[in-house]
Amino acid sequence: FLHSPGAGTASEWKPPPFDIRLGGTQLALVRQADLVIRGDVDLRLQHGQTNAPGLGGTVVLGRSFVLSDLEAVVGKRVQAPSRPPPFFSVEQEPFAGWGLEVDIQGDECLHARSPFYTGVHSIRLKLRGTLRDPVLLGDARVVRGALTFPYATLPVRQGLVVLTEADPARPRVQASAGGRAFGYDVILDVSGALTEPAIRFSSSPALGSEDILLMITAGKLPRQQMNSAAADRLSKLALLFGKDLMNKLGKPGSGE
């Protein structure tokens, strides 16, 4: 920054008043091999005589995708991010103290596909605080989705990830999915911190969590029902193979 000998140091420099509009439609906000996020941007960067500079406005997310193959899911262990949400911090002055008031939203905007889960999600988030200490609040909801195991498909009944003002650094999840397999009504419940969720299986008639997991992943039933279900297991295995083959050949999913 330019300054005269009597004007103080560069660290004391203050930006002049300004009012800048930033806009665009269907912008590629993130473009990676397994993550594509698009959106309409309407932002305003302002600084007046009396207030600190700030960035405000809205980002409306459009049709976006999260993709994951089997190797990515199985071959790597889940790692916690180095920063809590929203995962960034600007330390450089004079920008660090600039305020944030950005709303991020999208109806059925995020489409997820993996070998184990497909779903469509809506997002309502608020980015607040400063560039140095940003705070992300709001939630992401499952509009529709399903968990696919080798011997069962469990449609998602409810799914919600929430970032609260009381603990914005620890997103919390509340979700449940349920379906029928081998004559059992199977329910999967997930709750708690997103990084360490509590996962519980239950069924009617009642089975233990281990028995349920073996049943829907390996087709292994409780011992008393093993013989009567052998043929059914073989038919489901053939169906699973056929579905997998069609997917590899490029058969579109339902409703595409």
PDB file of C-alpha atoms in Angstrom:
ATOM      1  CA  PHE A   1       0.000   0.000   0.000  1.00  0.00           C
ATOM      2  CA  LEU A   2       1.162   3.542  -0.768  1.00  0.00           C
ATOM      3  CA  HIS A   3       1.544   5.920   2.126  1.00  0.00           C
ATOM      4  CA  SER A   4       3.365   9.159   2.885  1.00  0.00           C
ATOM      5  CA  PRO A   5       5.819   9.506   5.815  1.00  0.00           C
ATOM      6  CA  GLY A   6       3.193  11.170   7.979  1.00  0.00           C
ATOM      7  CA  ALA A   7       0.304   8.880   7.123  1.00  0.00           C
ATOM      8  CA  GLY A   8       1.199   5.959   9.397  1.00  0.00           C
ATOM      9  CA  THR A   9       2.188   2.400   8.543  1.00  0.00           C
ATOM     10  CA  ALA A  10       0.659   0.045   5.998  1.00  0.00           C
ATOM     11  CA  SER A  11      -0.887  -1.995   8.825  1.00  0.00           C
ATOM     12  CA  GLU A  12      -2.983   1.045   9.742  1.00  0.00           C
ATOM     13  CA  TRP A  13      -4.347   1.420   6.217  1.00  0.00           C
ATOM     14  CA  LYS A  14      -8.131   1.273   5.919  1.00  0.00           C
ATOM     15  CA  PRO A  15      -9.995   0.467   2.712  1.00  0.00           C
ATOM     16  CA  PRO A  16     -12.042   3.258   1.123  1.00  0.00           C
ATOM     17  CA  PRO A  17     -15.842   2.972   0.815  1.00  0.00           C
ATOM     18  CA  PHE A  18     -16.967   0.626  -1.957  1.00  0.00           C
ATOM     19  CA  ASP A  19     -20.013  -1.294  -3.172  1.00  0.00           C
ATOM     20  CA  ILE A  20     -19.299  -4.229  -5.502  1.00  0.00           C
ATOM     21  CA  ARG A  21     -21.881  -6.652  -6.905  1.00  0.00           C
ATOM     22  CA  LEU A  22     -20.862 -10.208  -7.816  1.00  0.00           C
ATOM     23  CA  GLY A  23     -23.282 -12.306  -9.823  1.00  0.00           C
ATOM     24  CA  GLY A  24     -23.591 -15.261 -12.154  1.00  0.00           C
ATOM     25  CA  THR A  25     -25.817 -18.180 -13.093  1.00  0.00           C
ATOM     26  CA  GLN A  26     -24.987 -21.879 -13.231  1.00  0.00           C
ATOM     27  CA  LEU A  27     -21.438 -21.268 -12.065  1.00  0.00           C
ATOM     28  CA  ALA A  28     -19.218 -24.278 -11.398  1.00  0.00           C
ATOM     29  CA  LEU A  29     -18.433 -23.566  -7.736  1.00  0.00           C
ATOM     30  CA  VAL A  30     -16.635 -26.900  -7.272  1.00  0.00           C
ATOM     31  CA  ARG A  31     -15.506 -29.195 -10.075  1.00  0.00           C
ATOM     32  CA  GLN A  32     -13.704 -32.391  -9.111  1.00  0.00           C
ATOM     33  CA  ALA A  33     -13.802 -35.965 -10.362  1.00  0.00           C
ATOM     34  CA  ASP A  34     -16.232 -37.019  -7.635  1.00  0.00           C
ATOM     35  CA  LEU A  35     -17.835 -33.670  -6.717  1.00  0.00           C
ATOM     36  CA  VAL A  36     -19.558 -31.133  -8.968  1.00  0.00           C
ATOM     37  CA  ILE A  37     -21.425 -28.206  -7.385  1.00  0.00           C
ATOM     38  CA  ARG A  38     -23.194 -25.560  -9.478  1.00  0.00           C
ATOM     39  CA  GLY A  39     -25.122 -22.520  -8.384  1.00  0.00           C
ATOM     40  CA  ASP A  40     -26.479 -19.044  -9.020  1.00  0.00           C
ATOM     41  CA  VAL A  41     -24.508 -16.368  -7.174  1.00  0.00           C
ATOM     42  CA  ASP A  42     -25.811 -12.963  -6.086  1.00  0.00           C
ATOM     43  CA  LEU A  43     -23.322 -11.399  -3.682  1.00  0.00           C
ATOM     44  CA  ARG A  44     -22.511  -7.859  -2.577  1.00  0.00           C
ATOM     45  CA  LEU A  45     -19.217  -6.667  -1.117  1.00  0.00           C
ATOM     46  CA  GLN A  46     -19.759  -3.414   0.756  1.00  0.00           C
ATOM     47  CA  HIS A  47     -17.838  -0.951   2.879  1.00  0.00           C
ATOM     48  CA  GLY A  48     -19.228   2.334   4.160  1.00  0.00           C
ATOM     49  CA  GLN A  49     -17.782   5.197   6.146  1.00  0.00           C
ATOM     50  CA  THR A  50     -18.915   3.777   9.486  1.00  0.00           C
ATOM     51  CA  ASN A  51     -19.197   0.001   9.048  1.00  0.00           C
ATOM     52  CA  ALA A  52     -16.574  -2.689   8.509  1.00  0.00           C
ATOM     53  CA  PRO A  53     -16.380  -4.314   5.061  1.00  0.00           C
ATOM     54  CA  GLY A  54     -18.709  -7.272   4.629  1.00  0.00           C
ATOM     55  CA  LEU A  55     -19.800  -9.881   2.106  1.00  0.00           C
ATOM     56  CA  GLY A  56     -23.521 -10.670   1.902  1.00  0.00           C
ATOM     57  CA  GLY A  57     -26.103 -12.129  -0.415  1.00  0.00           C
ATOM     58  CA  THR A  58     -27.279 -15.536  -1.564  1.00  0.00           C
ATOM     59  CA  VAL A  59     -25.995 -18.628  -3.317  1.00  0.00           C
ATOM     60  CA  VAL A  60     -28.740 -20.836  -4.787  1.00  0.00           C
ATOM     61  CA  LEU A  61     -27.385 -24.285  -5.535  1.00  0.00           C
ATOM     62  CA  GLY A  62     -28.468 -26.007  -8.732  1.00  0.00           C
ATOM     63  CA  ARG A  63     -28.198 -29.640  -9.824  1.00  0.00           C
ATOM     64  CA  SER A  64     -25.009 -30.906  -8.206  1.00  0.00           C
ATOM     65  CA  PHE A  65     -23.447 -34.338  -7.792  1.00  0.00           C
ATOM     66  CA  VAL A  66     -21.443 -36.376  -5.301  1.00  0.00           C
ATOM     67  CA  LEU A  67     -20.108 -39.592  -6.832  1.00  0.00           C
ATOM     68  CA  SER A  68     -18.138 -42.418  -5.227  1.00  0.00           C
ATOM     69  CA  ASP A  69     -16.950 -45.769  -6.535  1.00  0.00           C
ATOM     70  CA  LEU A  70     -16.483 -48.976  -4.553  1.00  0.00           C
ATOM     71  CA  GLU A  71     -12.717 -48.605  -4.221  1.00  0.00           C
ATOM     72  CA  ALA A  72     -13.064 -45.109  -2.787  1.00  0.00           C
ATOM     73  CA  VAL A  73     -15.582 -46.299  -0.192  1.00  0.00           C
ATOM     74  CA  VAL A  74     -13.803 -49.476   0.887  1.00  0.00           C
ATOM     75  CA  GLY A  75     -10.161 -48.681   0.240  1.00  0.00           C
ATOM     76  CA  LYS A  76      -9.731 -45.606   2.406  1.00  0.00           C
ATOM     77  CA  ARG A  77     -10.444 -44.867   6.026  1.00  0.00           C
ATOM     78  CA  VAL A  78     -12.623 -41.888   6.840  1.00  0.00           C
ATOM     79  CA  GLN A  79     -10.544 -38.944   8.068  1.00  0.00           C
ATOM     80  CA  ALA A  80     -11.696 -35.886   9.957  1.00  0.00           C
ATOM     81  CA  PRO A  81     -11.077 -32.542   8.208  1.00  0.00           C
ATOM     82  CA  SER A  82      -8.269 -30.345   9.504  1.00  0.00           C
ATOM     83  CA  ARG A  83     -10.799 -27.549  10.174  1.00  0.00           C
ATOM     84  CA  PRO A  84     -14.397 -27.735  11.381  1.00  0.00           C
ATOM     85  CA  PRO A  85     -17.201 -26.508   9.083  1.00  0.00           C
ATOM     86  CA  PRO A  86     -17.086 -24.360   7.000  1.00  0.00           C
ATOM     87  CA  PHE A  87     -13.482 -25.602   6.557  1.00  0.00           C
ATOM     88  CA  PHE A  88     -11.722 -22.310   5.778  1.00  0.00           C
ATOM     89  CA  SER A  89     -10.229 -19.286   7.528  1.00  0.00           C
ATOM     90  CA  VAL A  90      -8.663 -16.156   6.028  1.00  0.00           C
ATOM     91  CA  GLU A  91      -5.875 -14.888   8.275  1.00  0.00           C
ATOM     92  CA  GLN A  92      -4.531 -12.197   5.938  1.00  0.00           C
ATOM     93  CA  GLU A  93      -5.174  -8.610   7.011  1.00  0.00           C
ATOM     94  CA  PRO A  94      -7.087  -6.449   6.295  1.00  0.00           C
ATOM     95  CA  PHE A  95      -9.509  -9.116   5.011  1.00  0.00           C
ATOM     96  CA  ALA A  96      -9.594 -11.285   8.149  1.00  0.00           C
ATOM     97  CA  GLY A  97     -12.062  -8.994   9.936  1.00  0.00           C
ATOM     98  CA  TRP A  98     -14.492  -8.638   7.059  1.00  0.00           C
ATOM     99  CA  GLY A  99     -17.992  -9.806   7.933  1.00  0.00           C
ATOM    100  CA  LEU A 100     -20.047 -12.578   6.368  1.00  0.00           C
ATOM    101  CA  GLU A 101     -23.802 -12.732   5.845  1.00  0.00           C
ATOM    102  CA  VAL A 102     -24.324 -15.214   3.027  1.00  0.00           C
ATOM    103  CA  ASP A 103     -27.308 -17.558   2.673  1.00  0.00           C
ATOM    104  CA  ILE A 104     -26.735 -20.865   0.857  1.00  0.00           C
ATOM    105  CA  GLN A 105     -29.799 -22.809  -0.226  1.00  0.00           C
ATOM    106  CA  GLY A 106     -31.053 -25.334  -2.717  1.00  0.00           C
ATOM    107  CA  ASP A 107     -34.130 -27.529  -3.172  1.00  0.00           C
ATOM    108  CA  GLU A 108     -33.304 -31.093  -4.259  1.00  0.00           C
ATOM    109  CA  CYS A 109     -29.959 -29.731  -5.385  1.00  0.00           C
ATOM    110  CA  LEU A 110     -27.444 -32.354  -4.260  1.00  0.00           C
ATOM    111  CA  HIS A 111     -27.566 -35.799  -5.868  1.00  0.00           C
ATOM    112  CA  ALA A 112     -25.423 -38.506  -4.275  1.00  0.00           C
ATOM    113  CA  ARG A 113     -24.542 -41.823  -5.913  1.00  0.00           C
ATOM    114  CA  SER A 114     -22.392 -44.640  -4.590  1.00  0.00           C
ATOM    115  CA  PRO A 115     -22.579 -48.456  -4.529  1.00  0.00           C
ATOM    116  CA  PHE A 116     -24.247 -48.258  -1.087  1.00  0.00           C
ATOM    117  CA  TYR A 117     -26.313 -45.093  -1.152  1.00  0.00           C
ATOM    118  CA  THR A 118     -28.260 -42.979  -3.621  1.00  0.00           C
ATOM    119  CA  GLY A 119     -30.144 -39.878  -2.553  1.00  0.00           C
ATOM    120  CA  VAL A 120     -31.373 -36.375  -3.289  1.00  0.00           C
ATOM    121  CA  HIS A 121     -30.882 -33.609  -0.732  1.00  0.00           C
ATOM    122  CA  SER A 122     -32.000 -30.054   0.015  1.00  0.00           C
ATOM    123  CA  ILE A 123     -29.799 -27.515   1.783  1.00  0.00           C
ATOM    124  CA  ARG A 124     -30.503 -24.475   3.973  1.00  0.00           C
ATOM    125  CA  LEU A 125     -27.332 -22.883   5.355  1.00  0.00           C
ATOM    126  CA  LYS A 126     -26.181 -19.509   6.676  1.00  0.00           C
ATOM    127  CA  LEU A 127     -22.565 -18.351   6.573  1.00  0.00           C
ATOM    128  CA  ARG A 128     -21.933 -15.839   9.342  1.00  0.00           C
ATOM    129  CA  GLY A 129     -19.072 -14.422  11.428  1.00  0.00           C
ATOM    130  CA  THR A 130     -15.901 -13.075   9.810  1.00  0.00           C
ATOM    131  CA  LEU A 131     -13.468 -14.384   7.223  1.00  0.00           C
ATOM    132  CA  ARG A 132     -11.078 -15.258  10.053  1.00  0.00           C
ATOM    133  CA  ASP A 133     -13.756 -16.987  12.152  1.00  0.00           C
ATOM    134  CA  PRO A 134     -16.559 -18.071   9.808  1.00  0.00           C
ATOM    135  CA  VAL A 135     -19.601 -19.876  11.251  1.00  0.00           C
ATOM    136  CA  LEU A 136     -21.852 -22.181   9.243  1.00  0.00           C
ATOM    137  CA  LEU A 137     -25.403 -22.774  10.545  1.00  0.00           C
ATOM    138  CA  GLY A 138     -28.402 -24.617   9.146  1.00  0.00           C
ATOM    139  CA  ASP A 139     -29.167 -28.093   7.869  1.00  0.00           C
ATOM    140  CA  ALA A 140     -29.115 -30.543   4.969  1.00  0.00           C
ATOM    141  CA  ARG A 141     -32.075 -32.901   4.502  1.00  0.00           C
ATOM    142  CA  VAL A 142     -32.636 -36.112   2.610  1.00  0.00           C
ATOM    143  CA  VAL A 143     -35.582 -35.608   0.265  1.00  0.00           C
ATOM    144  CA  ARG A 144     -35.422 -39.208  -0.922  1.00  0.00           C
ATOM    145  CA  GLY A 145     -32.757 -41.853  -0.736  1.00  0.00           C
ATOM    146  CA  ALA A 146     -32.006 -45.521  -0.192  1.00  0.00           C
ATOM    147  CA  LEU A 147     -29.276 -47.677   1.327  1.00  0.00           C
ATOM    148  CA  THR A 148     -28.470 -50.711  -0.817  1.00  0.00           C
ATOM    149  CA  PHE A 149     -27.087 -53.838   0.839  1.00  0.00           C
ATOM    150  CA  PRO A 150     -26.448 -57.105  -1.048  1.00  0.00           C
ATOM    151  CA  TYR A 151     -29.652 -58.677   0.364  1.00  0.00           C
ATOM    152  CA  ALA A 152     -31.801 -55.671   1.243  1.00  0.00           C
ATOM    153  CA  THR A 153     -32.662 -52.153   0.154  1.00  0.00           C
ATOM    154  CA  LEU A 154     -33.598 -49.750   2.947  1.00  0.00           C
ATOM    155  CA  PRO A 155     -35.369 -46.562   1.797  1.00  0.00           C
ATOM    156  CA  VAL A 156     -34.501 -43.526   3.915  1.00  0.00           C
ATOM    157  CA  ARG A 157     -37.466 -42.451   6.037  1.00  0.00           C
ATOM    158  CA  GLN A 158     -35.807 -39.325   7.394  1.00  0.00           C
ATOM    159  CA  GLY A 159     -32.338 -37.855   7.185  1.00  0.00           C
ATOM    160  CA  LEU A 160     -31.068 -34.612   8.667  1.00  0.00           C
ATOM    161  CA  VAL A 161     -27.644 -33.099   9.333  1.00  0.00           C
ATOM    162  CA  VAL A 162     -27.764 -29.981  11.521  1.00  0.00           C
ATOM    163  CA  LEU A 163     -25.180 -27.332  12.385  1.00  0.00           C
ATOM    164  CA  THR A 164     -26.420 -25.482  15.464  1.00  0.00           C
ATOM    165  CA  GLU A 165     -25.351 -22.167  16.961  1.00  0.00           C
ATOM    166  CA  ALA A 166     -24.593 -23.921  20.249  1.00  0.00           C
ATOM    167  CA  ASP A 167     -21.986 -26.202  18.615  1.00  0.00           C
ATOM    168  CA  PRO A 168     -21.403 -25.215  14.981  1.00  0.00           C
ATOM    169  CA  ALA A 169     -18.115 -27.116  14.729  1.00  0.00           C
ATOM    170  CA  ARG A 170     -19.800 -30.498  15.342  1.00  0.00           C
ATOM    171  CA  PRO A 171     -22.538 -31.331  12.823  1.00  0.00           C
ATOM    172  CA  ARG A 172     -25.125 -33.725  14.200  1.00  0.00           C
ATOM    173  CA  VAL A 173     -27.046 -36.350  12.264  1.00  0.00           C
ATOM    174  CA  GLN A 174     -30.487 -37.865  12.807  1.00  0.00           C
ATOM    175  CA  ALA A 175     -31.542 -40.430  10.229  1.00  0.00           C
ATOM    176  CA  SER A 176     -33.480 -43.645   9.843  1.00  0.00           C
ATOM    177  CA  ALA A 177     -34.063 -46.133   7.035  1.00  0.00           C
ATOM    178  CA  GLY A 178     -36.218 -49.220   6.885  1.00  0.00           C
ATOM    179  CA  GLY A 179     -37.314 -52.023   4.618  1.00  0.00           C
ATOM    180  CA  ARG A 180     -38.253 -55.682   4.451  1.00  0.00           C
ATOM    181  CA  ALA A 181     -35.797 -58.569   4.042  1.00  0.00           C
ATOM    182  CA  PHE A 182     -36.376 -62.337   4.393  1.00  0.00           C
ATOM    183  CA  GLY A 183     -39.706 -61.724   6.131  1.00  0.00           C
ATOM    184  CA  TYR A 184     -38.224 -59.251   8.648  1.00  0.00           C
ATOM    185  CA  ASP A 185     -38.962 -55.539   8.943  1.00  0.00           C
ATOM    186  CA  VAL A 186     -35.476 -54.048   9.321  1.00  0.00           C
ATOM    187  CA  ILE A 187     -34.802 -50.555  10.692  1.00  0.00           C
ATOM    188  CA  LEU A 188     -31.511 -48.671  10.744  1.00  0.00           C
ATOM    189  CA  ASP A 189     -31.198 -45.628  13.036  1.00  0.00           C
ATOM    190  CA  VAL A 190     -28.259 -43.206  13.044  1.00  0.00           C
ATOM    191  CA  SER A 191     -27.816 -40.370  15.541  1.00  0.00           C
ATOM    192  CA  GLY A 192     -25.175 -38.258  17.241  1.00  0.00           C
ATOM    193  CA  ALA A 193     -22.135 -36.350  16.000  1.00  0.00           C
ATOM    194  CA  LEU A 194     -21.527 -36.787  12.279  1.00  0.00           C
ATOM    195  CA  THR A 195     -17.895 -37.790  12.886  1.00  0.00           C
ATOM    196  CA  GLU A 196     -18.862 -40.446  15.477  1.00  0.00           C
ATOM    197  CA  PRO A 197     -22.453 -41.483  14.868  1.00  0.00           C
ATOM    198  CA  ALA A 198     -24.277 -44.151  16.868  1.00  0.00           C
ATOM    199  CA  ILE A 199     -25.616 -46.787  14.426  1.00  0.00           C
ATOM    200  CA  ARG A 200     -28.334 -49.176  15.596  1.00  0.00           C
ATOM    201  CA  PHE A 201     -30.129 -52.006  13.798  1.00  0.00           C
ATOM    202  CA  SER A 202     -33.480 -53.391  14.933  1.00  0.00           C
ATOM    203  CA  SER A 203     -36.088 -55.679  13.391  1.00  0.00           C
ATOM    204  CA  SER A 204     -39.519 -57.218  13.753  1.00  0.00           C
ATOM    205  CA  PRO A 205     -39.508 -60.117  14.612  1.00  0.00           C
ATOM    206  CA  ALA A 206     -36.634 -59.163  16.880  1.00  0.00           C
ATOM    207  CA  LEU A 207     -33.046 -60.021  15.934  1.00  0.00           C
ATOM    208  CA  GLY A 208     -29.731 -58.835  17.319  1.00  0.00           C
ATOM    209  CA  SER A 209     -27.748 -56.184  15.428  1.00  0.00           C
ATOM    210  CA  GLU A 210     -25.114 -58.724  14.396  1.00  0.00           C
ATOM    211  CA  ASP A 211     -27.721 -61.121  13.006  1.00  0.00           C
ATOM    212  CA  ILE A 212     -29.375 -58.297  11.057  1.00  0.00           C
ATOM    213  CA  LEU A 213     -26.075 -57.122   9.610  1.00  0.00           C
ATOM    214  CA  LEU A 214     -25.146 -60.667   8.533  1.00  0.00           C
ATOM    215  CA  MET A 215     -28.588 -61.128   7.021  1.00  0.00           C
ATOM    216  CA  ILE A 216     -28.600 -58.008   4.833  1.00  0.00           C
ATOM    217  CA  THR A 217     -24.922 -58.139   3.816  1.00  0.00           C
ATOM    218  CA  ALA A 218     -24.245 -61.883   3.488  1.00  0.00           C
ATOM    219  CA  GLY A 219     -27.719 -63.416   3.290  1.00  0.00           C
ATOM    220  CA  LYS A 220     -27.050 -65.392   6.463  1.00  0.00           C
ATOM    221  CA  LEU A 221     -30.224 -66.002   8.471  1.00  0.00           C
ATOM    222  CA  PRO A 222     -30.647 -67.164  12.050  1.00  0.00           C
ATOM    223  CA  ARG A 223     -29.840 -70.891  12.268  1.00  0.00           C
ATOM    224  CA  GLN A 224     -33.461 -72.017  12.575  1.00  0.00           C
ATOM    225  CA  GLN A 225     -34.328 -70.482   9.166  1.00  0.00           C
ATOM    226  CA  MET A 226     -31.163 -71.355   7.253  1.00  0.00           C
ATOM    227  CA  ASN A 227     -32.425 -74.392   5.309  1.00  0.00           C
ATOM    228  CA  SER A 228     -35.800 -72.959   4.274  1.00  0.00           C
ATOM    229  CA  ALA A 229     -34.229 -69.822   2.802  1.00  0.00           C
ATOM    230  CA  ALA A 230     -31.387 -71.364   0.777  1.00  0.00           C
ATOM    231  CA  ALA A 231     -33.222 -71.238  -2.563  1.00  0.00           C
ATOM    232  CA  ASP A 232     -34.423 -67.680  -1.917  1.00  0.00           C
ATOM    233  CA  ARG A 233     -30.870 -66.570  -1.175  1.00  0.00           C
ATOM    234  CA  LEU A 234     -29.649 -68.041  -4.469  1.00  0.00           C
ATOM    235  CA  SER A 235     -32.391 -66.240  -6.406  1.00  0.00           C
ATOM    236  CA  LYS A 236     -31.527 -62.928  -4.724  1.00  0.00           C
ATOM    237  CA  LEU A 237     -27.854 -63.460  -5.544  1.00  0.00           C
ATOM    238  CA  ALA A 238     -28.762 -63.989  -9.221  1.00  0.00           C
ATOM    239  CA  LEU A 239     -30.926 -60.845  -9.180  1.00  0.00           C
ATOM    240  CA  LEU A 240     -28.114 -58.830  -7.574  1.00  0.00           C
ATOM    241  CA  PHE A 241     -25.647 -60.051 -10.229  1.00  0.00           C
ATOM    242  CA  GLY A 242     -28.058 -59.132 -12.999  1.00  0.00           C
ATOM    243  CA  LYS A 243     -28.677 -55.645 -11.615  1.00  0.00           C
ATOM    244  CA  ASP A 244     -24.945 -55.045 -11.233  1.00  0.00           C
ATOM    245  CA  LEU A 245     -24.305 -56.181 -14.800  1.00  0.00           C
ATOM    246  CA  MET A 246     -27.006 -53.872 -16.185  1.00  0.00           C
ATOM    247  CA  ASN A 247     -25.600 -50.936 -14.253  1.00  0.00           C
ATOM    248  CA  LYS A 248     -22.150 -51.575 -15.721  1.00  0.00           C
ATOM    249  CA  LEU A 249     -23.691 -51.640 -19.200  1.00  0.00           C
ATOM    250  CA  GLY A 250     -25.153 -48.214 -18.583  1.00  0.00           C
ATOM    251  CA  LYS A 251     -28.812 -48.947 -17.853  1.00  0.00           C
ATOM    252  CA  PRO A 252     -30.313 -45.648 -16.530  1.00  0.00           C
ATOM    253  CA  GLY A 253     -31.732 -45.572 -13.044  1.00  0.00           C
ATOM    254  CA  SER A 254     -35.453 -45.280 -12.336  1.00  0.00           C
ATOM    255  CA  GLY A 255     -36.860 -41.921 -13.353  1.00  0.00           C
ATOM    256  CA  GLU A 256     -33.728 -40.654 -15.121  1.00  0.00           C
TER     257      GLU A 256
END
